[in-house]
Amino acid sequence: MTTVAILSAMELRRSSALQTYVDQFREAGADEVTIITLGPLTHWREDDPKPLVLDAGVAARRRSRRPWNKAKAERLTLRGPRWRMARLLKSNAAARRIIDDADYVYVDQPAAVLGAWKLAQKRKSTPFVTSPTRVIRLLENQ
Amino acid sequence: MAGIITDQGPLHRAGAQSPSCSLRVQEWFTVTKHLLYIAWGFAPARTGGVYRAVATANAFVEAGWKVTVLAAPEDSYERYIGVDMSMNDAVDPRVNVVRVPFTWATQETDVREFSRARAYLGSRSYNRIRSRLDRIPFPEHNYGQWRGALEDAVEKVHAEDPVDLTIATANPNVDFQGAYHLNRKAGVPFVMDYRDGWRLDVFDGGYLFPEKSRVARLEKRYLEAAQEAWFVNDAIRVWHQKEYPFAADKMQVVMNGWDPALFGEREAATPPADGPMRFGYLGTITPKVPLESLMKGWTLAKEQGHLPADATLEVGGYLGYFATPRGDLAAVLDAARDAGVTFVGQVHKGQVRDFYARQDALVLALGEGRYVTSGKVFEYAATGKPIISVHAPTNDSSNVLREYPLWTAVPEVTPEAIATTLGETVTQLKQASAEDYAAALTFGEALRRDAQLAPRIDALATEVSA
């Protein structure tokens, strides 16, 4: 059984781009597609896999006033999404299990790269790929 | 010239050992000429320029030349820019493709291969530093590092089988360096095939590099040595003629066109049947494409009743230039999903015909600029279906479509103007007759790519033989 894990740094958005990739991976031969997202996403379809959300409380926090300079400060410091994602991945056992079970990992969005890179250092045999086309080719060639 | 006149290479290659002088002369004329075609992006890369590259190589083979293509490895396309494996079928089997090693650290897609610096610095900072380093051997972002490997490969090909003519297609412009290198080393004439400008910003008409820059000095040197320079439209040629008057006579327009293999047997389209009206956009979606305006215009057209409520817009193509899709462009498409916009991702060459077949009208969204002619405009015209242009009226694609019978164009790229023009397209869809569709199909016939290439191939064959 071939499993593809999608590791996405998206949060608080609709999920249609990921849905396209889920369909394409399945079509290319993935038996199972699992998803990890940084924050909650909307508009999931019934047959989409249930995502593991690393930071489920982000929506509540964002309801508070967030001036642009605060958001920018976050991006430029260790509180930005790259670092937050890396920290959450490190501490989330369920997420690590999903990655361990995956044959291929699709890394969606540059903000997910740092976390993925740290995981990849310990899992040299599993391809962590940032291009969906390349995942499809790997699936087709297996 | 080198292969024929100076070192009599082809004669040697043909195994000319005949004692008869007349037979030697006969062989001299019938010998196969050897074209070296340099294109970093060749099949199965999924970039736009690949269609032109494959068509040019095929056309020369068809004209009796022996063709060797120097291109980047397939693996590089897969890793960095994406592939369309069906493009391999489009290459004539007589074309010899030699792959020249290329690595592109900033576009590596396997996270395991990322350096610690890239992981920790983040892509943006890492790319900035790395890009500066890569420009040391050749002044071009990302591709400059190919220079050394390319020059070695060019020399090797020429040593094994002497080359009579080199054509280098850009961008990337490092391809020109390969052709220039062989010209310096062995006197082989070369053609510079510009699909874009190097110093010219085709979008705003300004300079990308100043007159005294390293790029300007290189381009001048190349144009002085080149046999010909090809441009995709007259506006770009005129700009270069003014900039480099000493080479004005060498400059030719070789327009893009549509590839007959893509469409097979063409038939006139028919007016739309009952059911939702289907609009389609196919092409690489870059930040230059007015995607946001188009999506807003589409949504507005629905709200204002210019478009039927059930009309759909199917968007196909890559999000951005590289293998990793751009999230910001995906978000723009997502936002218009409720208005009937669907994104289908990459459409392989083998699926292009079906994509066009299921649309009632085509949306040609392009970046601004009177120097821009998209290759897609020719494909769109080949379908014989109504086309709505969503680009500045000054864009050179307007010149291609001006006489097209089923064409509507926005007066300006604003959501309001797009919404109104979409309404005009709907009226046109309802009123167009079978004769209009037949006229559109006939119009497209003149835009075949082979019609553009044939005169240049004939001229070059004569020049090289002379």
mmCIF file with all atom_site columns, N, CA and C in Angstrom, chain B residues 196-242:
data_model
loop_
_atom_site.group_PDB
_atom_site.id
_atom_site.type_symbol
_atom_site.label_atom_id
_atom_site.label_alt_id
_atom_site.label_comp_id
_atom_site.label_asym_id
_atom_site.label_entity_id
_atom_site.label_seq_id
_atom_site.pdbx_PDB_ins_code
_atom_site.Cartn_x
_atom_site.Cartn_y
_atom_site.Cartn_z
_atom_site.occupancy
_atom_site.B_iso_or_equiv
_atom_site.pdbx_formal_charge
_atom_site.auth_seq_id
_atom_site.auth_comp_id
_atom_site.auth_asym_id
_atom_site.auth_atom_id
_atom_site.pdbx_PDB_model_num
ATOM 1   N N  . ASP B 1 196 ? 12.429 36.119 -26.075 1.00 0.00 ? 196 ASP B N  1
ATOM 2   C CA . ASP B 1 196 ? 12.162 37.249 -25.185 1.00 0.00 ? 196 ASP B CA 1
ATOM 3   C C  . ASP B 1 196 ? 13.266 38.269 -25.454 1.00 0.00 ? 196 ASP B C  1
ATOM 4   N N  . GLY B 1 197 ? 13.353 39.266 -24.600 1.00 0.00 ? 197 GLY B N  1
ATOM 5   C CA . GLY B 1 197 ? 14.513 40.134 -24.699 1.00 0.00 ? 197 GLY B CA 1
ATOM 6   C C  . GLY B 1 197 ? 15.500 39.757 -23.608 1.00 0.00 ? 197 GLY B C  1
ATOM 7   N N  . TRP B 1 198 ? 16.738 40.161 -23.780 1.00 0.00 ? 198 TRP B N  1
ATOM 8   C CA . TRP B 1 198 ? 17.720 39.946 -22.709 1.00 0.00 ? 198 TRP B CA 1
ATOM 9   C C  . TRP B 1 198 ? 17.858 41.243 -21.917 1.00 0.00 ? 198 TRP B C  1
ATOM 10  N N  . ARG B 1 199 ? 18.150 42.311 -22.656 1.00 0.00 ? 199 ARG B N  1
ATOM 11  C CA . ARG B 1 199 ? 18.222 43.615 -21.990 1.00 0.00 ? 199 ARG B CA 1
ATOM 12  C C  . ARG B 1 199 ? 16.873 44.314 -21.994 1.00 0.00 ? 199 ARG B C  1
ATOM 13  N N  . LEU B 1 200 ? 16.009 43.889 -22.892 1.00 0.00 ? 200 LEU B N  1
ATOM 14  C CA . LEU B 1 200 ? 14.699 44.530 -23.014 1.00 0.00 ? 200 LEU B CA 1
ATOM 15  C C  . LEU B 1 200 ? 13.700 43.877 -22.058 1.00 0.00 ? 200 LEU B C  1
ATOM 16  N N  . ASP B 1 201 ? 13.054 44.699 -21.249 1.00 0.00 ? 201 ASP B N  1
ATOM 17  C CA . ASP B 1 201 ? 11.953 44.196 -20.429 1.00 0.00 ? 201 ASP B CA 1
ATOM 18  C C  . ASP B 1 201 ? 10.705 44.205 -21.309 1.00 0.00 ? 201 ASP B C  1
ATOM 19  N N  . VAL B 1 202 ? 10.285 43.024 -21.741 1.00 0.00 ? 202 VAL B N  1
ATOM 20  C CA . VAL B 1 202 ? 9.187  42.973 -22.711 1.00 0.00 ? 202 VAL B CA 1
ATOM 21  C C  . VAL B 1 202 ? 7.858  43.436 -22.107 1.00 0.00 ? 202 VAL B C  1
ATOM 22  N N  . PHE B 1 203 ? 7.800  43.514 -20.791 1.00 0.00 ? 203 PHE B N  1
ATOM 23  C CA . PHE B 1 203 ? 6.530  43.913 -20.166 1.00 0.00 ? 203 PHE B CA 1
ATOM 24  C C  . PHE B 1 203 ? 6.376  45.430 -20.104 1.00 0.00 ? 203 PHE B C  1
ATOM 25  N N  . ASP B 1 204 ? 7.455  46.147 -19.760 1.00 0.00 ? 204 ASP B N  1
ATOM 26  C CA . ASP B 1 204 ? 7.287  47.599 -19.687 1.00 0.00 ? 204 ASP B CA 1
ATOM 27  C C  . ASP B 1 204 ? 8.140  48.356 -20.702 1.00 0.00 ? 204 ASP B C  1
ATOM 28  N N  . GLY B 1 205 ? 8.884  47.644 -21.523 1.00 0.00 ? 205 GLY B N  1
ATOM 29  C CA . GLY B 1 205 ? 9.657  48.300 -22.572 1.00 0.00 ? 205 GLY B CA 1
ATOM 30  C C  . GLY B 1 205 ? 10.934 48.965 -22.081 1.00 0.00 ? 205 GLY B C  1
ATOM 31  N N  . GLY B 1 206 ? 11.226 48.828 -20.813 1.00 0.00 ? 206 GLY B N  1
ATOM 32  C CA . GLY B 1 206 ? 12.433 49.455 -20.257 1.00 0.00 ? 206 GLY B CA 1
ATOM 33  C C  . GLY B 1 206 ? 13.654 48.561 -20.409 1.00 0.00 ? 206 GLY B C  1
ATOM 34  N N  . TYR B 1 207 ? 14.732 49.036 -19.822 1.00 0.00 ? 207 TYR B N  1
ATOM 35  C CA . TYR B 1 207 ? 15.980 48.267 -19.867 1.00 0.00 ? 207 TYR B CA 1
ATOM 36  C C  . TYR B 1 207 ? 16.079 47.377 -18.635 1.00 0.00 ? 207 TYR B C  1
ATOM 37  N N  . LEU B 1 208 ? 16.441 46.135 -18.844 1.00 0.00 ? 208 LEU B N  1
ATOM 38  C CA . LEU B 1 208 ? 16.727 45.259 -17.701 1.00 0.00 ? 208 LEU B CA 1
ATOM 39  C C  . LEU B 1 208 ? 18.178 45.411 -17.275 1.00 0.00 ? 208 LEU B C  1
ATOM 40  N N  . PHE B 1 209 ? 19.017 45.784 -18.252 1.00 0.00 ? 209 PHE B N  1
ATOM 41  C CA . PHE B 1 209 ? 20.439 45.987 -17.954 1.00 0.00 ? 209 PHE B CA 1
ATOM 42  C C  . PHE B 1 209 ? 20.913 47.249 -18.674 1.00 0.00 ? 209 PHE B C  1
ATOM 43  N N  . PRO B 1 210 ? 21.686 48.092 -18.014 1.00 0.00 ? 210 PRO B N  1
ATOM 44  C CA . PRO B 1 210 ? 22.126 49.329 -18.658 1.00 0.00 ? 210 PRO B CA 1
ATOM 45  C C  . PRO B 1 210 ? 23.155 49.082 -19.761 1.00 0.00 ? 210 PRO B C  1
ATOM 46  N N  . GLU B 1 211 ? 23.441 50.133 -20.496 1.00 0.00 ? 211 GLU B N  1
ATOM 47  C CA . GLU B 1 211 ? 24.260 50.013 -21.703 1.00 0.00 ? 211 GLU B CA 1
ATOM 48  C C  . GLU B 1 211 ? 25.682 49.519 -21.429 1.00 0.00 ? 211 GLU B C  1
ATOM 49  N N  . LYS B 1 212 ? 26.205 49.921 -20.277 1.00 0.00 ? 212 LYS B N  1
ATOM 50  C CA . LYS B 1 212 ? 27.608 49.555 -20.004 1.00 0.00 ? 212 LYS B CA 1
ATOM 51  C C  . LYS B 1 212 ? 27.730 48.296 -19.145 1.00 0.00 ? 212 LYS B C  1
ATOM 52  N N  . SER B 1 213 ? 26.626 47.613 -18.954 1.00 0.00 ? 213 SER B N  1
ATOM 53  C CA . SER B 1 213 ? 26.659 46.436 -18.080 1.00 0.00 ? 213 SER B CA 1
ATOM 54  C C  . SER B 1 213 ? 27.394 45.276 -18.756 1.00 0.00 ? 213 SER B C  1
ATOM 55  N N  . ARG B 1 214 ? 27.677 44.281 -17.962 1.00 0.00 ? 214 ARG B N  1
ATOM 56  C CA . ARG B 1 214 ? 28.342 43.073 -18.481 1.00 0.00 ? 214 ARG B CA 1
ATOM 57  C C  . ARG B 1 214 ? 27.442 42.393 -19.514 1.00 0.00 ? 214 ARG B C  1
ATOM 58  N N  . VAL B 1 215 ? 26.127 42.392 -19.236 1.00 0.00 ? 215 VAL B N  1
ATOM 59  C CA . VAL B 1 215 ? 25.181 41.772 -20.166 1.00 0.00 ? 215 VAL B CA 1
ATOM 60  C C  . VAL B 1 215 ? 25.200 42.496 -21.503 1.00 0.00 ? 215 VAL B C  1
ATOM 61  N N  . ALA B 1 216 ? 25.177 43.828 -21.469 1.00 0.00 ? 216 ALA B N  1
ATOM 62  C CA . ALA B 1 216 ? 25.150 44.607 -22.711 1.00 0.00 ? 216 ALA B CA 1
ATOM 63  C C  . ALA B 1 216 ? 26.415 44.354 -23.539 1.00 0.00 ? 216 ALA B C  1
ATOM 64  N N  . ARG B 1 217 ? 27.520 44.271 -22.864 1.00 0.00 ? 217 ARG B N  1
ATOM 65  C CA . ARG B 1 217 ? 28.776 44.035 -23.594 1.00 0.00 ? 217 ARG B CA 1
ATOM 66  C C  . ARG B 1 217 ? 28.768 42.650 -24.240 1.00 0.00 ? 217 ARG B C  1
ATOM 67  N N  . LEU B 1 218 ? 28.240 41.683 -23.492 1.00 0.00 ? 218 LEU B N  1
ATOM 68  C CA . LEU B 1 218 ? 28.172 40.327 -24.038 1.00 0.00 ? 218 LEU B CA 1
ATOM 69  C C  . LEU B 1 218 ? 27.230 40.256 -25.236 1.00 0.00 ? 218 LEU B C  1
ATOM 70  N N  . GLU B 1 219 ? 26.054 40.881 -25.072 1.00 0.00 ? 219 GLU B N  1
ATOM 71  C CA . GLU B 1 219 ? 25.060 40.810 -26.150 1.00 0.00 ? 219 GLU B CA 1
ATOM 72  C C  . GLU B 1 219 ? 25.611 41.451 -27.432 1.00 0.00 ? 219 GLU B C  1
ATOM 73  N N  . LYS B 1 220 ? 26.304 42.553 -27.260 1.00 0.00 ? 220 LYS B N  1
ATOM 74  C CA . LYS B 1 220 ? 26.899 43.235 -28.428 1.00 0.00 ? 220 LYS B CA 1
ATOM 75  C C  . LYS B 1 220 ? 27.908 42.316 -29.122 1.00 0.00 ? 220 LYS B C  1
ATOM 76  N N  . ARG B 1 221 ? 28.712 41.678 -28.314 1.00 0.00 ? 221 ARG B N  1
ATOM 77  C CA . ARG B 1 221 ? 29.726 40.774 -28.857 1.00 0.00 ? 221 ARG B CA 1
ATOM 78  C C  . ARG B 1 221 ? 29.064 39.612 -29.614 1.00 0.00 ? 221 ARG B C  1
ATOM 79  N N  . TYR B 1 222 ? 28.027 39.060 -29.021 1.00 0.00 ? 222 TYR B N  1
ATOM 80  C CA . TYR B 1 222 ? 27.327 37.944 -29.665 1.00 0.00 ? 222 TYR B CA 1
ATOM 81  C C  . TYR B 1 222 ? 26.713 38.385 -30.997 1.00 0.00 ? 222 TYR B C  1
ATOM 82  N N  . LEU B 1 223 ? 26.052 39.548 -30.978 1.00 0.00 ? 223 LEU B N  1
ATOM 83  C CA . LEU B 1 223 ? 25.366 39.995 -32.193 1.00 0.00 ? 223 LEU B CA 1
ATOM 84  C C  . LEU B 1 223 ? 26.369 40.328 -33.303 1.00 0.00 ? 223 LEU B C  1
ATOM 85  N N  . GLU B 1 224 ? 27.537 40.794 -32.919 1.00 0.00 ? 224 GLU B N  1
ATOM 86  C CA . GLU B 1 224 ? 28.571 41.065 -33.930 1.00 0.00 ? 224 GLU B CA 1
ATOM 87  C C  . GLU B 1 224 ? 28.998 39.772 -34.626 1.00 0.00 ? 224 GLU B C  1
ATOM 88  N N  . ALA B 1 225 ? 29.034 38.684 -33.858 1.00 0.00 ? 225 ALA B N  1
ATOM 89  C CA . ALA B 1 225 ? 29.532 37.425 -34.403 1.00 0.00 ? 225 ALA B CA 1
ATOM 90  C C  . ALA B 1 225 ? 28.442 36.568 -35.036 1.00 0.00 ? 225 ALA B C  1
ATOM 91  N N  . ALA B 1 226 ? 27.175 36.859 -34.721 1.00 0.00 ? 226 ALA B N  1
ATOM 92  C CA . ALA B 1 226 ? 26.090 35.960 -35.156 1.00 0.00 ? 226 ALA B CA 1
ATOM 93  C C  . ALA B 1 226 ? 25.832 36.058 -36.656 1.00 0.00 ? 226 ALA B C  1
ATOM 94  N N  . GLN B 1 227 ? 25.349 34.963 -37.193 1.00 0.00 ? 227 GLN B N  1
ATOM 95  C CA . GLN B 1 227 ? 24.921 34.925 -38.596 1.00 0.00 ? 227 GLN B CA 1
ATOM 96  C C  . GLN B 1 227 ? 23.554 35.592 -38.734 1.00 0.00 ? 227 GLN B C  1
ATOM 97  N N  . GLU B 1 228 ? 22.657 35.239 -37.828 1.00 0.00 ? 228 GLU B N  1
ATOM 98  C CA . GLU B 1 228 ? 21.317 35.823 -37.811 1.00 0.00 ? 228 GLU B CA 1
ATOM 99  C C  . GLU B 1 228 ? 20.841 35.936 -36.376 1.00 0.00 ? 228 GLU B C  1
ATOM 100 N N  . ALA B 1 229 ? 19.848 36.801 -36.164 1.00 0.00 ? 229 ALA B N  1
ATOM 101 C CA . ALA B 1 229 ? 19.152 36.839 -34.869 1.00 0.00 ? 229 ALA B CA 1
ATOM 102 C C  . ALA B 1 229 ? 17.655 36.799 -35.161 1.00 0.00 ? 229 ALA B C  1
ATOM 103 N N  . TRP B 1 230 ? 16.976 35.899 -34.479 1.00 0.00 ? 230 TRP B N  1
ATOM 104 C CA . TRP B 1 230 ? 15.527 35.740 -34.710 1.00 0.00 ? 230 TRP B CA 1
ATOM 105 C C  . TRP B 1 230 ? 14.759 36.333 -33.531 1.00 0.00 ? 230 TRP B C  1
ATOM 106 N N  . PHE B 1 231 ? 13.632 36.940 -33.849 1.00 0.00 ? 231 PHE B N  1
ATOM 107 C CA . PHE B 1 231 ? 12.759 37.491 -32.807 1.00 0.00 ? 231 PHE B CA 1
ATOM 108 C C  . PHE B 1 231 ? 11.327 37.023 -33.054 1.00 0.00 ? 231 PHE B C  1
ATOM 109 N N  . VAL B 1 232 ? 10.553 36.978 -31.975 1.00 0.00 ? 232 VAL B N  1
ATOM 110 C CA . VAL B 1 232 ? 9.189  36.434 -32.119 1.00 0.00 ? 232 VAL B CA 1
ATOM 111 C C  . VAL B 1 232 ? 8.183  37.472 -32.615 1.00 0.00 ? 232 VAL B C  1
ATOM 112 N N  . ASN B 1 233 ? 8.530  38.733 -32.573 1.00 0.00 ? 233 ASN B N  1
ATOM 113 C CA . ASN B 1 233 ? 7.631  39.725 -33.171 1.00 0.00 ? 233 ASN B CA 1
ATOM 114 C C  . ASN B 1 233 ? 8.432  40.941 -33.626 1.00 0.00 ? 233 ASN B C  1
ATOM 115 N N  . ASP B 1 234 ? 7.769  41.779 -34.420 1.00 0.00 ? 234 ASP B N  1
ATOM 116 C CA . ASP B 1 234 ? 8.477  42.893 -35.032 1.00 0.00 ? 234 ASP B CA 1
ATOM 117 C C  . ASP B 1 234 ? 8.856  43.959 -34.006 1.00 0.00 ? 234 ASP B C  1
ATOM 118 N N  . ALA B 1 235 ? 8.031  44.098 -32.970 1.00 0.00 ? 235 ALA B N  1
ATOM 119 C CA . ALA B 1 235 ? 8.321  45.135 -31.971 1.00 0.00 ? 235 ALA B CA 1
ATOM 120 C C  . ALA B 1 235 ? 9.670  44.860 -31.287 1.00 0.00 ? 235 ALA B C  1
ATOM 121 N N  . ILE B 1 236 ? 9.907  43.609 -30.954 1.00 0.00 ? 236 ILE B N  1
ATOM 122 C CA . ILE B 1 236 ? 11.187 43.262 -30.301 1.00 0.00 ? 236 ILE B CA 1
ATOM 123 C C  . ILE B 1 236 ? 12.339 43.448 -31.290 1.00 0.00 ? 236 ILE B C  1
ATOM 124 N N  . ARG B 1 237 ? 12.105 43.081 -32.551 1.00 0.00 ? 237 ARG B N  1
ATOM 125 C CA . ARG B 1 237 ? 13.171 43.239 -33.542 1.00 0.00 ? 237 ARG B CA 1
ATOM 126 C C  . ARG B 1 237 ? 13.537 44.720 -33.713 1.00 0.00 ? 237 ARG B C  1
ATOM 127 N N  . VAL B 1 238 ? 12.519 45.560 -33.831 1.00 0.00 ? 238 VAL B N  1
ATOM 128 C CA . VAL B 1 238 ? 12.784 46.989 -34.044 1.00 0.00 ? 238 VAL B CA 1
ATOM 129 C C  . VAL B 1 238 ? 13.568 47.565 -32.864 1.00 0.00 ? 238 VAL B C  1
ATOM 130 N N  . TRP B 1 239 ? 13.216 47.145 -31.661 1.00 0.00 ? 239 TRP B N  1
ATOM 131 C CA . TRP B 1 239 ? 13.934 47.619 -30.472 1.00 0.00 ? 239 TRP B CA 1
ATOM 132 C C  . TRP B 1 239 ? 15.416 47.250 -30.582 1.00 0.00 ? 239 TRP B C  1
ATOM 133 N N  . HIS B 1 240 ? 15.683 46.012 -30.971 1.00 0.00 ? 240 HIS B N  1
ATOM 134 C CA . HIS B 1 240 ? 17.072 45.554 -31.068 1.00 0.00 ? 240 HIS B CA 1
ATOM 135 C C  . HIS B 1 240 ? 17.799 46.229 -32.237 1.00 0.00 ? 240 HIS B C  1
ATOM 136 N N  . GLN B 1 241 ? 17.066 46.503 -33.306 1.00 0.00 ? 241 GLN B N  1
ATOM 137 C CA . GLN B 1 241 ? 17.707 47.184 -34.441 1.00 0.00 ? 241 GLN B CA 1
ATOM 138 C C  . GLN B 1 241 ? 18.161 48.588 -34.055 1.00 0.00 ? 241 GLN B C  1
ATOM 139 N N  . LYS B 1 242 ? 17.349 49.224 -33.223 1.00 0.00 ? 242 LYS B N  1
ATOM 140 C CA . LYS B 1 242 ? 17.740 50.568 -32.766 1.00 0.00 ? 242 LYS B CA 1
ATOM 141 C C  . LYS B 1 242 ? 18.920 50.483 -31.795 1.00 0.00 ? 242 LYS B C  1
#
